[in-house]
Tab-separated table of C-alpha atoms in Angstrom:
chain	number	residue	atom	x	y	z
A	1053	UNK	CA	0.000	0.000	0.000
A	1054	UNK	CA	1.912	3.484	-0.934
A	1055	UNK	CA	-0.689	5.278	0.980
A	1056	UNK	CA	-2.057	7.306	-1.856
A	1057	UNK	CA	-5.437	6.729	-2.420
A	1058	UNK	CA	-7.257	7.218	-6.119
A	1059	UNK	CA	-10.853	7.005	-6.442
A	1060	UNK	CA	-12.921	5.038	-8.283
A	1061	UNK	CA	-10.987	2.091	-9.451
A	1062	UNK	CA	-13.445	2.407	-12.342
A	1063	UNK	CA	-15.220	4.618	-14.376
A	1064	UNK	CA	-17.345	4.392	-17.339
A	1065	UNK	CA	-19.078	6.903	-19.154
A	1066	UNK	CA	-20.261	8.296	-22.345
A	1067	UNK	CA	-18.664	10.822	-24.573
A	1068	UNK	CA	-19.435	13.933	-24.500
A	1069	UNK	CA	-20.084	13.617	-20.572
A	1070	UNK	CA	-17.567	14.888	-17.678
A	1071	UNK	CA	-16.152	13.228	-14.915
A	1072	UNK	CA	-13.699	13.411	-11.533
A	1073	UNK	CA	-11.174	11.804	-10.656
A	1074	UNK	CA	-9.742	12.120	-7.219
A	1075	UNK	CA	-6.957	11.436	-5.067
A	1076	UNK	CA	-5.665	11.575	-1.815
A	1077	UNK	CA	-1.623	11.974	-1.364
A	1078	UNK	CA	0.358	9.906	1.340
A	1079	UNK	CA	0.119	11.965	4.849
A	1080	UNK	CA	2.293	14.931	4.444
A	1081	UNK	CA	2.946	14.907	0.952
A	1082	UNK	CA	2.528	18.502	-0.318
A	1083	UNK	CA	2.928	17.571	-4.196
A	1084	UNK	CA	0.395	15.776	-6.025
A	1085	UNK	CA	1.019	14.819	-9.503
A	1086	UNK	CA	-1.427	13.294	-12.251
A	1087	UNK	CA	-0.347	11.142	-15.617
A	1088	UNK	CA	-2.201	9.464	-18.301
A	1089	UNK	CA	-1.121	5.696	-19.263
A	1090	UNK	CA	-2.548	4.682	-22.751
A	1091	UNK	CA	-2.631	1.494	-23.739
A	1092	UNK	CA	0.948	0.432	-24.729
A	1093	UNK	CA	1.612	3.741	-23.810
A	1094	UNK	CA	3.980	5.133	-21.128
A	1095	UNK	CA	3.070	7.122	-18.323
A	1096	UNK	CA	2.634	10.945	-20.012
A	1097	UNK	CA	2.555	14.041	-16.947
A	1098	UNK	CA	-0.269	15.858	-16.958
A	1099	UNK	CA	0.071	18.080	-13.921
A	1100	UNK	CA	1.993	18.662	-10.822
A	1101	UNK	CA	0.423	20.739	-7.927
A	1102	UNK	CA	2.079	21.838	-4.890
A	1103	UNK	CA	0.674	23.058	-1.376
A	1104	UNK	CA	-2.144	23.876	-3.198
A	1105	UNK	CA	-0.887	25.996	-6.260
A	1106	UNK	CA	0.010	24.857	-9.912
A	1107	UNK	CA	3.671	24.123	-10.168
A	1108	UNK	CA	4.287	22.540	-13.764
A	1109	UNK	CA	2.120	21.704	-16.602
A	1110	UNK	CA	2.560	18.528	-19.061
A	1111	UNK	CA	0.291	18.068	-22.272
A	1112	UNK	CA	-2.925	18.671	-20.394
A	1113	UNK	CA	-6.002	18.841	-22.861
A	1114	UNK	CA	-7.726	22.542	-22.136
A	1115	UNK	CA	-10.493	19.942	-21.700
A	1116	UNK	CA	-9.033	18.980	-18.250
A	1117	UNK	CA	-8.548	20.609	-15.303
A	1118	UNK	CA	-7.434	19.998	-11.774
A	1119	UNK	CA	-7.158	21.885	-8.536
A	1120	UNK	CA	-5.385	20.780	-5.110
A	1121	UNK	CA	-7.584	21.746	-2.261
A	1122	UNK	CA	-6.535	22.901	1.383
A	1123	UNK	CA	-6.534	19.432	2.874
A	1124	UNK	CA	-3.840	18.213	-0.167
A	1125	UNK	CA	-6.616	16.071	-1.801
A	1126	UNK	CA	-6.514	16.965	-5.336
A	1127	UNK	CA	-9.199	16.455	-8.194
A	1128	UNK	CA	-8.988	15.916	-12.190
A	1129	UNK	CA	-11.721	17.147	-14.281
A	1130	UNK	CA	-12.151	16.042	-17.770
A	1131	UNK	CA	-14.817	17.436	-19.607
A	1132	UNK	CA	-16.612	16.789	-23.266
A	1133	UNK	CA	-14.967	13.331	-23.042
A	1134	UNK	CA	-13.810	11.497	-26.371
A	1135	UNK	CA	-13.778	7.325	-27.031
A	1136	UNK	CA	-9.740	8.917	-26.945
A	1137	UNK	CA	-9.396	9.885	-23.466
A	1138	UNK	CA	-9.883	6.046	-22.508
A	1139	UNK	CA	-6.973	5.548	-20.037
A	1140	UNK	CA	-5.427	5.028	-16.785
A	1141	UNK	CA	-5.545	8.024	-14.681
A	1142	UNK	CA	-2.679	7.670	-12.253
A	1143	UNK	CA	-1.946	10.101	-9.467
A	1144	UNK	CA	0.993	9.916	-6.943
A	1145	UNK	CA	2.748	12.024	-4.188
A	1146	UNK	CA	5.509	13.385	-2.890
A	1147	UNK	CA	6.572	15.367	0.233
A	1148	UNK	CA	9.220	18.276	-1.445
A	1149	UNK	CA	7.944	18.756	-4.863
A	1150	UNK	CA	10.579	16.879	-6.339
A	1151	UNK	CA	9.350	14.116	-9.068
A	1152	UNK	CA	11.342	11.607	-7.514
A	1153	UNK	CA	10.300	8.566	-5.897
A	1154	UNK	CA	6.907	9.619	-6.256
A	1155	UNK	CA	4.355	6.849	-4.838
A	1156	UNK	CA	1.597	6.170	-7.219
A	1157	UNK	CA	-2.111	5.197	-6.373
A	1158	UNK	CA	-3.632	2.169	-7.829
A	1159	UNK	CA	-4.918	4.228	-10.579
A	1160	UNK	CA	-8.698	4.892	-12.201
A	1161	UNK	CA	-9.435	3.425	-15.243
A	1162	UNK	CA	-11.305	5.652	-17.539
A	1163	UNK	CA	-13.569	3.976	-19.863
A	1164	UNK	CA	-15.225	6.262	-22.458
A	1165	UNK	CA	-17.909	4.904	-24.391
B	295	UNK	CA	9.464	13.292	-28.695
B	296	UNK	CA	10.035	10.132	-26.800
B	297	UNK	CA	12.791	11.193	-24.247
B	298	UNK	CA	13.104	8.238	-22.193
B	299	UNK	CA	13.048	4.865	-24.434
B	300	UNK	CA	12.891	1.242	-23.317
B	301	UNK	CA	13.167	-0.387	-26.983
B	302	UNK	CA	12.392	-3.703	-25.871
B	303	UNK	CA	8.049	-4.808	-25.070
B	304	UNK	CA	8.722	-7.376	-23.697
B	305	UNK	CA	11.393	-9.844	-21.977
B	306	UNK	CA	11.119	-13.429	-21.111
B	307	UNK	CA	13.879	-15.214	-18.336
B	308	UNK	CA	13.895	-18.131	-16.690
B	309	UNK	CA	13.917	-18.203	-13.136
B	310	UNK	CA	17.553	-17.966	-11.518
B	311	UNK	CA	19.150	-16.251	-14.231
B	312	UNK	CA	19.996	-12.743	-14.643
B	313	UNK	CA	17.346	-9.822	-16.366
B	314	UNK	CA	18.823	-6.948	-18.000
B	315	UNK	CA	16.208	-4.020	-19.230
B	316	UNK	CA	17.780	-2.005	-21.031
B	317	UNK	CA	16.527	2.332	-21.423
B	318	UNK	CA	17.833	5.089	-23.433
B	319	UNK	CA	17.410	8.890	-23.243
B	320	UNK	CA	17.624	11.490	-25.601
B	321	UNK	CA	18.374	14.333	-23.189
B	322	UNK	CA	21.675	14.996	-21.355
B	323	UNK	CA	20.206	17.387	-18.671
B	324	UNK	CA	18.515	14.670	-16.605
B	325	UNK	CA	20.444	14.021	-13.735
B	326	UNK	CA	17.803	11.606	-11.637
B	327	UNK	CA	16.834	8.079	-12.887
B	328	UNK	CA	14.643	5.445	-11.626
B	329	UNK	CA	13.501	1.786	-11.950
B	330	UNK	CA	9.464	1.458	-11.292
B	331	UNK	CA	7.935	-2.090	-11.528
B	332	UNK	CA	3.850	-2.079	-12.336
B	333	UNK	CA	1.594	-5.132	-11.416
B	334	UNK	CA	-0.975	-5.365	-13.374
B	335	UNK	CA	-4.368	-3.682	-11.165
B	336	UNK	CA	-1.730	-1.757	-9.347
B	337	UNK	CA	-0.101	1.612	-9.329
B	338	UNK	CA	3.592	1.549	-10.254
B	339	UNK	CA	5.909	1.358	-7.333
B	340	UNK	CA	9.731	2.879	-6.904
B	341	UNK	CA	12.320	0.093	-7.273
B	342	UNK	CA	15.587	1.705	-7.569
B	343	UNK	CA	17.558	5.109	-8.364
B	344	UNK	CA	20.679	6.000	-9.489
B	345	UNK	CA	21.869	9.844	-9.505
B	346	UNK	CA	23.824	11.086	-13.001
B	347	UNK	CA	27.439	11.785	-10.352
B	348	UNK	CA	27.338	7.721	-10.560
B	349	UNK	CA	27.327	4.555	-12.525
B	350	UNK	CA	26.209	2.267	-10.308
B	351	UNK	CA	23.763	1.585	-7.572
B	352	UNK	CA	22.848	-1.592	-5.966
B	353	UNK	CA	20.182	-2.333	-3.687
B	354	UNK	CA	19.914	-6.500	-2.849
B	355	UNK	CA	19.212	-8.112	-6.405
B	356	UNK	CA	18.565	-4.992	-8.530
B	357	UNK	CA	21.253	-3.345	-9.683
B	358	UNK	CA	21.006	0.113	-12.198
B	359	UNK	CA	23.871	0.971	-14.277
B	360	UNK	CA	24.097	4.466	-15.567
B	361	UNK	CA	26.363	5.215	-19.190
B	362	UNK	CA	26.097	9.020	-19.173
B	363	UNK	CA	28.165	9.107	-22.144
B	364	UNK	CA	25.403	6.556	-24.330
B	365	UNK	CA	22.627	8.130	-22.464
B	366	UNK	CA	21.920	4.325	-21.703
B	367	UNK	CA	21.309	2.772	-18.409
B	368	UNK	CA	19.884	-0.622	-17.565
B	369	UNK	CA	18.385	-2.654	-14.827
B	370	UNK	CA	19.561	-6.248	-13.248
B	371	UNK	CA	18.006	-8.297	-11.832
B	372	UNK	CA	19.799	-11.295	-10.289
B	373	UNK	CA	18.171	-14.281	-9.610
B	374	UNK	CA	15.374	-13.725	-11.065
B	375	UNK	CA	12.228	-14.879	-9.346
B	376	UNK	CA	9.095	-15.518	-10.514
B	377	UNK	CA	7.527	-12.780	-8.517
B	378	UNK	CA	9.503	-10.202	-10.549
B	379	UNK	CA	7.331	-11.028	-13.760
B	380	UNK	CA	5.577	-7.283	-14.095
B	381	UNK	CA	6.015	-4.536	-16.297
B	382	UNK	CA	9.262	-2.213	-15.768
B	383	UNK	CA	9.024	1.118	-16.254
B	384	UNK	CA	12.531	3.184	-16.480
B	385	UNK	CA	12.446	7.416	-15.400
B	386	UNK	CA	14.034	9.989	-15.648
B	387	UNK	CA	13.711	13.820	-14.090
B	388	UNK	CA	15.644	16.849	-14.209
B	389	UNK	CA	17.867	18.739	-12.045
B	390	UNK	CA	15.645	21.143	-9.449
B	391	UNK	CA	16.432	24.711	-11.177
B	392	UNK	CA	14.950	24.098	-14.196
B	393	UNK	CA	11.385	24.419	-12.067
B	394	UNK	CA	10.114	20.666	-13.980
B	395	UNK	CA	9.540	18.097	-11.499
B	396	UNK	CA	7.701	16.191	-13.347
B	397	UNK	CA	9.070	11.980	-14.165
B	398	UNK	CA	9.207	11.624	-18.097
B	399	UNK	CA	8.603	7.375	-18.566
B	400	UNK	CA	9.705	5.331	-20.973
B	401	UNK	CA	6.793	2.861	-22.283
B	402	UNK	CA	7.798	-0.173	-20.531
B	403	UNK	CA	8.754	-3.855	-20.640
B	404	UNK	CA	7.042	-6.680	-19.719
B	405	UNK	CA	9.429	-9.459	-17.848
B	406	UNK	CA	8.092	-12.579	-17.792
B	407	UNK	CA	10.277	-15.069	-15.256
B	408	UNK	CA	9.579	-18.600	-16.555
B	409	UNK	CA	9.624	-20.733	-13.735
């Protein structure tokens, strides 16, 4: 268990439609990042927040969005989804803001129909 | 731009012998690289790191090699047990002043450990 916590495991929806994700970072992380696995794909960076503020920005869609709130939790919004934003959504954590040795959550697995 | 390459899918060993994955990179600035292993159902999860000022780390049976002048490093695993069979995923970030924290991945190889 690397005490970040994604939620759902699942998701399927319709296109067109928009959905949350949402994670929880390991106790006293301050940095929260989100990446995109396609299938056969690596694992692309999406976006890094820190202590609540934006800190560095991947190839995000202007169709998502995400926000860290004061607790550290932090939410991905993708909106108008298409059968192409099918993926795993993976979020992990880190105390300093540094990329390294992030811990990943399990992961939600987008499903767009 | 693929940055961070693992060339090889997929990798089949049989059990007690040694597992070499194998990743490239395209640029020299990264000074921080790391070995993730997925399960399938599960998040990945940090194996091993190696920082650019060396060429070696070792931790138990995994062992990360670091070429700074191929821009190559590589990942053994010795003996190989069947419980290493998972995807490998090989990382790489840059140094803190250039503000980018992110991990850029390479796309992974599956070792399978044949028993």
């Amino acid at each position: 268990d690397s005490g970040v916590t994604q939620t759902p495991k699942h998701l399927i929806t319709a296109t067109g439609q928009r959905v949350t994700l949402r994670c929880s970072p390991r106790s006293g992380d301050l940095s929260v990042y989100w990446y995109q696995q396609s299938l056969d794909q690596g694992l692309q960076f999406l976006i890094q927040y820190y202590n609540g503020e934006e800190r560095a920005k991947g190839n995000i869609l202007e169709r998502f969005s995400a926000q860290q709130f004061p607790d550290l939790h932090s939410e991905l919004n993708l909106s108008s989804l298409e059968l192409g934003d099918s993926a795993l959504y993976f979020c992990a954590s880190t105390r300093d803001g540094r990329g390294t040795e992030a811990f990943f959550g399990q992961g939600t697995r987008l499903t767009v129909v | 731009d693929q940055q961070v390459k693992q060339n090889s899918p997929s990798l089949s060993v049989q059990e007690g012998r040694i597992s070499i994955l194998n990743c490239d990179y395209t640029n020299s600035m990264f000074d921080y690289f790391l070995w993730y292993k997925k399960y399938p159902a599960e998040g990945p999860t940090f194996l091993i790191s190696i920082s650019s000022i060396k060429d070696k780390n070792e931790d138990g049976r995994f062992t990360v090699f670091l070429n700074k002048s191929a821009k190559h490093l590589s990942l053994h695993i010795v003996p190989s047990q069947p419980g290493d069979s998972a995807v490998y995923f090989c990382a790489a970030s840059l140094p803190q002043h250039f503000g980018n924290e992110k991990l850029t991945f390479g796309t992974g190889t599956r070792l399978t450990i044949i028993p």
